[in-house]
PDB file of C-alpha atoms in Angstrom:
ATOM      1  CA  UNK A   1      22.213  -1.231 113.962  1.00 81.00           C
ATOM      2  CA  UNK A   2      23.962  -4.935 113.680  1.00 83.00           C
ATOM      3  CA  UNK A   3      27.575  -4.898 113.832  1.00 82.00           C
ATOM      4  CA  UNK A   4      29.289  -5.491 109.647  1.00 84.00           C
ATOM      5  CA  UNK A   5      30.405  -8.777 108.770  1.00 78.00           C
ATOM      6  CA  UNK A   6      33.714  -8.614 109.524  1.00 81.00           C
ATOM      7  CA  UNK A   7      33.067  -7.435 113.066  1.00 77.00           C
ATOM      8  CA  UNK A   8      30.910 -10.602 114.017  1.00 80.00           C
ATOM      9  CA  UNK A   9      33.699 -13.171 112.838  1.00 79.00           C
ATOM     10  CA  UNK A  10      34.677 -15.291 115.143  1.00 84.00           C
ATOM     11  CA  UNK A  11      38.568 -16.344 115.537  1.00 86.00           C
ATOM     12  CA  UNK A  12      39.600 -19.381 113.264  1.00 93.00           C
ATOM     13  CA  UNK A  13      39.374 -22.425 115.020  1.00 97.00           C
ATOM     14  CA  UNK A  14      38.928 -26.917 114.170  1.00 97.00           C
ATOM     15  CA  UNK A  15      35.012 -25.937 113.908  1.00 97.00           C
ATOM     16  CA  UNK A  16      35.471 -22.455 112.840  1.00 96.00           C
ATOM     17  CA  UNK A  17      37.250 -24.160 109.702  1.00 97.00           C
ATOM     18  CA  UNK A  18      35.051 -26.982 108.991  1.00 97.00           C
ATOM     19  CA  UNK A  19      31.700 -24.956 109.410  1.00 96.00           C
ATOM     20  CA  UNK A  20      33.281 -22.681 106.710  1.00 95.00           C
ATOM     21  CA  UNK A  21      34.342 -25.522 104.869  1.00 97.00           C
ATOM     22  CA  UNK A  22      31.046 -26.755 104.692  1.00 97.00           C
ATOM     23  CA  UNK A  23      29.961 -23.162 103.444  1.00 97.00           C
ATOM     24  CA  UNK A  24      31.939 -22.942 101.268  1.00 97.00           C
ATOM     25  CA  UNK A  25      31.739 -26.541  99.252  1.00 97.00           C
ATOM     26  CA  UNK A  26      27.377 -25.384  99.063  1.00 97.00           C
ATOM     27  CA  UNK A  27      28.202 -22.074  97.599  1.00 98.00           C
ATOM     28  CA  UNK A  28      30.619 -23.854  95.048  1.00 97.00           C
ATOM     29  CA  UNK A  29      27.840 -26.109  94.225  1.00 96.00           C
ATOM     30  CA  UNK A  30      25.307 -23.463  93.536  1.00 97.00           C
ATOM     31  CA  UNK A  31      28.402 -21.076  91.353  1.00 97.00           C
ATOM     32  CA  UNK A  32      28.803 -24.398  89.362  1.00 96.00           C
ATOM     33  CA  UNK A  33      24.901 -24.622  88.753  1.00 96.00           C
ATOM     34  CA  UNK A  34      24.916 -21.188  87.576  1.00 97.00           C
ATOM     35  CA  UNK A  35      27.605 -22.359  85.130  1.00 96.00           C
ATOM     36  CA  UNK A  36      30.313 -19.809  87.082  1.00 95.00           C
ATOM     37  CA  UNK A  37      32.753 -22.825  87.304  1.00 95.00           C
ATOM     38  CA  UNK A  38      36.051 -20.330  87.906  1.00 94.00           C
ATOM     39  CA  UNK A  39      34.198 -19.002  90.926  1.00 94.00           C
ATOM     40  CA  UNK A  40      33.145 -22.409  92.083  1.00 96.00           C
ATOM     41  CA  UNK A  41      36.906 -23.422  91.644  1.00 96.00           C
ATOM     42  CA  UNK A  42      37.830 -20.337  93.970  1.00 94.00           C
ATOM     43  CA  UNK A  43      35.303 -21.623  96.980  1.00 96.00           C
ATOM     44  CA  UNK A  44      36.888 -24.945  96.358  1.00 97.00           C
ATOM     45  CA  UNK A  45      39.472 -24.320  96.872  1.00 96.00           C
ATOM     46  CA  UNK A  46      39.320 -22.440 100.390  1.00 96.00           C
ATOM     47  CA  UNK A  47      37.206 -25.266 101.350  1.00 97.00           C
ATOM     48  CA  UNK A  48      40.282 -27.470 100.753  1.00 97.00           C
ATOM     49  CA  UNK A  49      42.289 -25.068 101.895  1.00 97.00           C
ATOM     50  CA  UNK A  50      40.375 -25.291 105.425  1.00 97.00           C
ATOM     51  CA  UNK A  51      39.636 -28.909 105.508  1.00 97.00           C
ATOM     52  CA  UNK A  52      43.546 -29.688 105.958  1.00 98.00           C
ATOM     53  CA  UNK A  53      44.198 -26.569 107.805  1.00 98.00           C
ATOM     54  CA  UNK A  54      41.083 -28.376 110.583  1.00 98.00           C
ATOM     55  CA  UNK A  55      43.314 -31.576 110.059  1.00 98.00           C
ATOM     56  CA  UNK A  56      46.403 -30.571 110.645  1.00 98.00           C
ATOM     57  CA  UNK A  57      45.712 -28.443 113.643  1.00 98.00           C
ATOM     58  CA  UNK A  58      43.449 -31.423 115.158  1.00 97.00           C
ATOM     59  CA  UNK A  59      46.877 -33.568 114.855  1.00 96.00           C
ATOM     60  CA  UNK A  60      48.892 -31.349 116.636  1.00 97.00           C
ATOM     61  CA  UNK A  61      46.278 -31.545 119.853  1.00 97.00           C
ATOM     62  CA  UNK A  62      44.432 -28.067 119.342  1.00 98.00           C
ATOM     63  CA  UNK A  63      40.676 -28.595 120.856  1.00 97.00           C
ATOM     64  CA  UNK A  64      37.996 -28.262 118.565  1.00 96.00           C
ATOM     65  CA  UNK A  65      37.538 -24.510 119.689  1.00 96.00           C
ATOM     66  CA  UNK A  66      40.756 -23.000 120.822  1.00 97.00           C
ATOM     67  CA  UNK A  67      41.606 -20.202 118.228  1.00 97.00           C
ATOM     68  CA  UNK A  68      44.028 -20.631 115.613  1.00 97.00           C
ATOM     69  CA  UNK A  69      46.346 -17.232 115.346  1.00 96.00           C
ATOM     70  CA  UNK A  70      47.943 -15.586 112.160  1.00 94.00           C
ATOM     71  CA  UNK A  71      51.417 -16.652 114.574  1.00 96.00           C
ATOM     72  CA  UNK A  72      49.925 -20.218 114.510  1.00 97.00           C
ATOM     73  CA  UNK A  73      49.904 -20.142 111.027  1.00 97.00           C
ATOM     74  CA  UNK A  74      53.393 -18.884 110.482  1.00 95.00           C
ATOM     75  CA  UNK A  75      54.895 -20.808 113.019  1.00 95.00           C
ATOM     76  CA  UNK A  76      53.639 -23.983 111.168  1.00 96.00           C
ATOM     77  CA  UNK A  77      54.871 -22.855 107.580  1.00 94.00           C
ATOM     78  CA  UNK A  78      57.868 -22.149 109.143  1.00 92.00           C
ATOM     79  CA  UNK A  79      58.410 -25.543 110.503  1.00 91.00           C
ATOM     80  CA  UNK A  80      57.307 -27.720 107.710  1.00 91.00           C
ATOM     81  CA  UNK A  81      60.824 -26.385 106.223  1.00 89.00           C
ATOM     82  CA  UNK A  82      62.763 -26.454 109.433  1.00 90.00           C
ATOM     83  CA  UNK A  83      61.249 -30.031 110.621  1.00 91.00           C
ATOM     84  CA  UNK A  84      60.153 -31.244 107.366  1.00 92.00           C
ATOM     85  CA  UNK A  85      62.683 -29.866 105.278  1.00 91.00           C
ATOM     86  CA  UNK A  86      59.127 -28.847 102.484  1.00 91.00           C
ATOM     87  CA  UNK A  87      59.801 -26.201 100.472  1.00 87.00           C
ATOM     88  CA  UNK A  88      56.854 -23.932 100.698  1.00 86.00           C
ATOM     89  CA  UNK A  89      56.235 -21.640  97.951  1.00 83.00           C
ATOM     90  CA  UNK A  90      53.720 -18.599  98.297  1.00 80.00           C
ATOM     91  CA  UNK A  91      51.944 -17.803 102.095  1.00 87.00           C
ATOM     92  CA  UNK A  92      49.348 -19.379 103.989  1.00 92.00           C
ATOM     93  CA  UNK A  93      47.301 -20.490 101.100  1.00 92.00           C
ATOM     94  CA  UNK A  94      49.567 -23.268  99.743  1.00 94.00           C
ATOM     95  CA  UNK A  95      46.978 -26.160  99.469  1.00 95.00           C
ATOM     96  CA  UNK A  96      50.217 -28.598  98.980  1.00 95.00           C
ATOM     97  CA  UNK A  97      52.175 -27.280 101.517  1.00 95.00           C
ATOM     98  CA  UNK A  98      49.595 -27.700 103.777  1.00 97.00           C
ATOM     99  CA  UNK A  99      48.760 -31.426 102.812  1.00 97.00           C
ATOM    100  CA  UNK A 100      52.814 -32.184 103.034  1.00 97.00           C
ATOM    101  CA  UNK A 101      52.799 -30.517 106.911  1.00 97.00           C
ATOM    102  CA  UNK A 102      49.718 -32.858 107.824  1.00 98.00           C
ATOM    103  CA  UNK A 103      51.286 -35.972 106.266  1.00 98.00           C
ATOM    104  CA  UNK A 104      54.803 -35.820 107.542  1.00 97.00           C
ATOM    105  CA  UNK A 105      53.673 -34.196 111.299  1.00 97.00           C
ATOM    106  CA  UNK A 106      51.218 -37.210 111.200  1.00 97.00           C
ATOM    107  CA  UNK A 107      53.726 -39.537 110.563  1.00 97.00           C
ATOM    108  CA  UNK A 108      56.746 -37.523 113.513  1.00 96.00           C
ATOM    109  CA  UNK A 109      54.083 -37.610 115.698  1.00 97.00           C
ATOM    110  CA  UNK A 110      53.678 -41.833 115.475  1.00 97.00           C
ATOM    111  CA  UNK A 111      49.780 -42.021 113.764  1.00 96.00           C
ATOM    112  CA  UNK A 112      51.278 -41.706 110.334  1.00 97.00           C
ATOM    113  CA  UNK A 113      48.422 -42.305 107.507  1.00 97.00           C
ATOM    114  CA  UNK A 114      49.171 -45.564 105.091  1.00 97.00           C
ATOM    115  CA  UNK A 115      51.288 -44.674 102.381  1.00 97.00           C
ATOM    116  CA  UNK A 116      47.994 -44.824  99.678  1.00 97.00           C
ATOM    117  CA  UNK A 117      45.850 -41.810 101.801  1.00 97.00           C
ATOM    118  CA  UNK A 118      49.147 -40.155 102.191  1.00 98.00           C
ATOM    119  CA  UNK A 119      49.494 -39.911  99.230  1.00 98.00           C
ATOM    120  CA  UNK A 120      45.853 -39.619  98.093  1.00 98.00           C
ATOM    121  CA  UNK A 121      46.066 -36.381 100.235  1.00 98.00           C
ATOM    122  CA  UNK A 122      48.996 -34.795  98.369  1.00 98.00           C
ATOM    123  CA  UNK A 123      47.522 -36.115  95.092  1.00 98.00           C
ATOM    124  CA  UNK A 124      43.925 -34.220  95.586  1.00 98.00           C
ATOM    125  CA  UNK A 125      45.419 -31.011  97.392  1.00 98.00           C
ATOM    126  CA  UNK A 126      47.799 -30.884  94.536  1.00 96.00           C
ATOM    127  CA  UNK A 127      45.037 -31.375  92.252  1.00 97.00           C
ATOM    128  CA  UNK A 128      43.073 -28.494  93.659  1.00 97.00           C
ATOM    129  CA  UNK A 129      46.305 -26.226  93.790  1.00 94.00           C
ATOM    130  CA  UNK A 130      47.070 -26.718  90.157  1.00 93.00           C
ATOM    131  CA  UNK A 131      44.013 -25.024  89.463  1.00 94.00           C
ATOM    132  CA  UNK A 132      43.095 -22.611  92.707  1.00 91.00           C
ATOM    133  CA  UNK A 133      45.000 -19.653  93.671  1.00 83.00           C
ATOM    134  CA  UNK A 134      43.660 -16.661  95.967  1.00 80.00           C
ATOM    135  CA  UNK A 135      44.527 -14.189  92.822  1.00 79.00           C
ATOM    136  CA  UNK A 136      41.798 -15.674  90.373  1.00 77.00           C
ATOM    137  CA  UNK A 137      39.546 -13.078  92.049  1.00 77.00           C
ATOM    138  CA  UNK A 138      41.456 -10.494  89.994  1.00 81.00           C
ATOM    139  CA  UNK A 139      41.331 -12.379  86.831  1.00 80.00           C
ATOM    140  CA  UNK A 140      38.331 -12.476  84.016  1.00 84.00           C
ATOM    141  CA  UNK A 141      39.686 -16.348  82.912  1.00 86.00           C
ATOM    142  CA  UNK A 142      37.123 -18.595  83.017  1.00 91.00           C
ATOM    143  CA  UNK A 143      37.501 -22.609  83.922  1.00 92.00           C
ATOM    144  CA  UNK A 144      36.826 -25.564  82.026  1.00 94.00           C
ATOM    145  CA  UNK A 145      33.950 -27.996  82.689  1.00 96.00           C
ATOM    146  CA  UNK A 146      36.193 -30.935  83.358  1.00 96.00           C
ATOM    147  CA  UNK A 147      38.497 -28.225  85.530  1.00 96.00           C
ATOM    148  CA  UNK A 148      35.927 -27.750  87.784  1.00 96.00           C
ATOM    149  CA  UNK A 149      35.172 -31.490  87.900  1.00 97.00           C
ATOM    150  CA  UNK A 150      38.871 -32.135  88.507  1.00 97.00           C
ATOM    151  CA  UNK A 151      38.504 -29.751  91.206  1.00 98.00           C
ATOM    152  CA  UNK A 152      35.583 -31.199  92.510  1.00 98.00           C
ATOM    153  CA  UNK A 153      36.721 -34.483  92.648  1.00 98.00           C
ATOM    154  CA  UNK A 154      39.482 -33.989  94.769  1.00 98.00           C
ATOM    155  CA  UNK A 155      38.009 -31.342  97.415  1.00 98.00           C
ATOM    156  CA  UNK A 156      34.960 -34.664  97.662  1.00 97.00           C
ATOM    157  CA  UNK A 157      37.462 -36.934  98.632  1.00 98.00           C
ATOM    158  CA  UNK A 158      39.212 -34.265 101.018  1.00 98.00           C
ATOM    159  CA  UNK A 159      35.766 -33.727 102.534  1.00 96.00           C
ATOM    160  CA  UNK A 160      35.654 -37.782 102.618  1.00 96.00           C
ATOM    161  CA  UNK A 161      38.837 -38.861 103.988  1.00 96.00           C
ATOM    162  CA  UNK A 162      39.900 -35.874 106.607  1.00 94.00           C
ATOM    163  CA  UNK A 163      37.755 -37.029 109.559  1.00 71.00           C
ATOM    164  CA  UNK A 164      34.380 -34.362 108.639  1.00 63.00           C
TER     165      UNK A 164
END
């Protein structure tokens, strides 16, 4: 018998994220076809989510494979308040705070981004977070056409600008 899903997952990793990222955006597409825009939002927004998770990780030297730990994770929340001095609202799935870590470790680190895709990152992530949290799988509420485009739009020029 094959092993369940969650038994052949692989630990989160550069790829792991931007293979899922990748999965993600196509199943978005194909929800938005189907006119289930609040579920395309959702997939959007955990493609986002992963894009700059892959970024951020890449600028702070992991390999493209080396796993990426639940105590990775934390440890980097926990530092974009005690380095950065962000406030990070919420847990891991903070699209903004995420965006704000990669922009201002980018720029401690020396290879900061010019101040327009700096700010075009933090723009689109906090596009997509305005409209995307984890907890719209427990809600019946269902998006806008030009939410979804909004939404869209931004996770595009992620996909675009974040070294894919």
């Amino acid at each position: 018998m094959p092993k369940p899903l969650p038994e052949r997952c692989k630990p989160d990793s550069i790829r792991g994220f931007r293979a899922a990222a990748k999965v993600r955006y196509l199943d978005a597409q194909l929800l938005t076809e189907a006119r289930r825009r609040t579920a395309a939002i959702y997939f959007w927004g955990y493609a986002a989510e992963m894009i700059i998770k892959a970024a951020y990780f890449s600028t702070i030297g992991y390999r493209m494979q080396q796993s990426i730990t639940l105590a990775d994770l934390d440890r980097a929340k926990k530092q974009s308040f005690s380095i950065h001095g962000i406030s990070w609202s919420g847990g891991l799935h903070n699209i903004e705070g995420w965006a704000r870590l990669l922009v201002n470790e980018r720029a401690r680190l020396g290879r900061p981004y010019s101040v327009v895709i700096a700010s075009r990152i933090v723009f689109n992530a906090s596009n997509v977070y305005k409209y995307w949290r984890e907890t719209l799988r427990y809600h019946k509420n269902r998006a806008w056409p030009f939410e979804a485009a909004r939404v869209q739009a931004s996770v595009d020029w992620l996909f675009s600008n974040l070294a894919f």
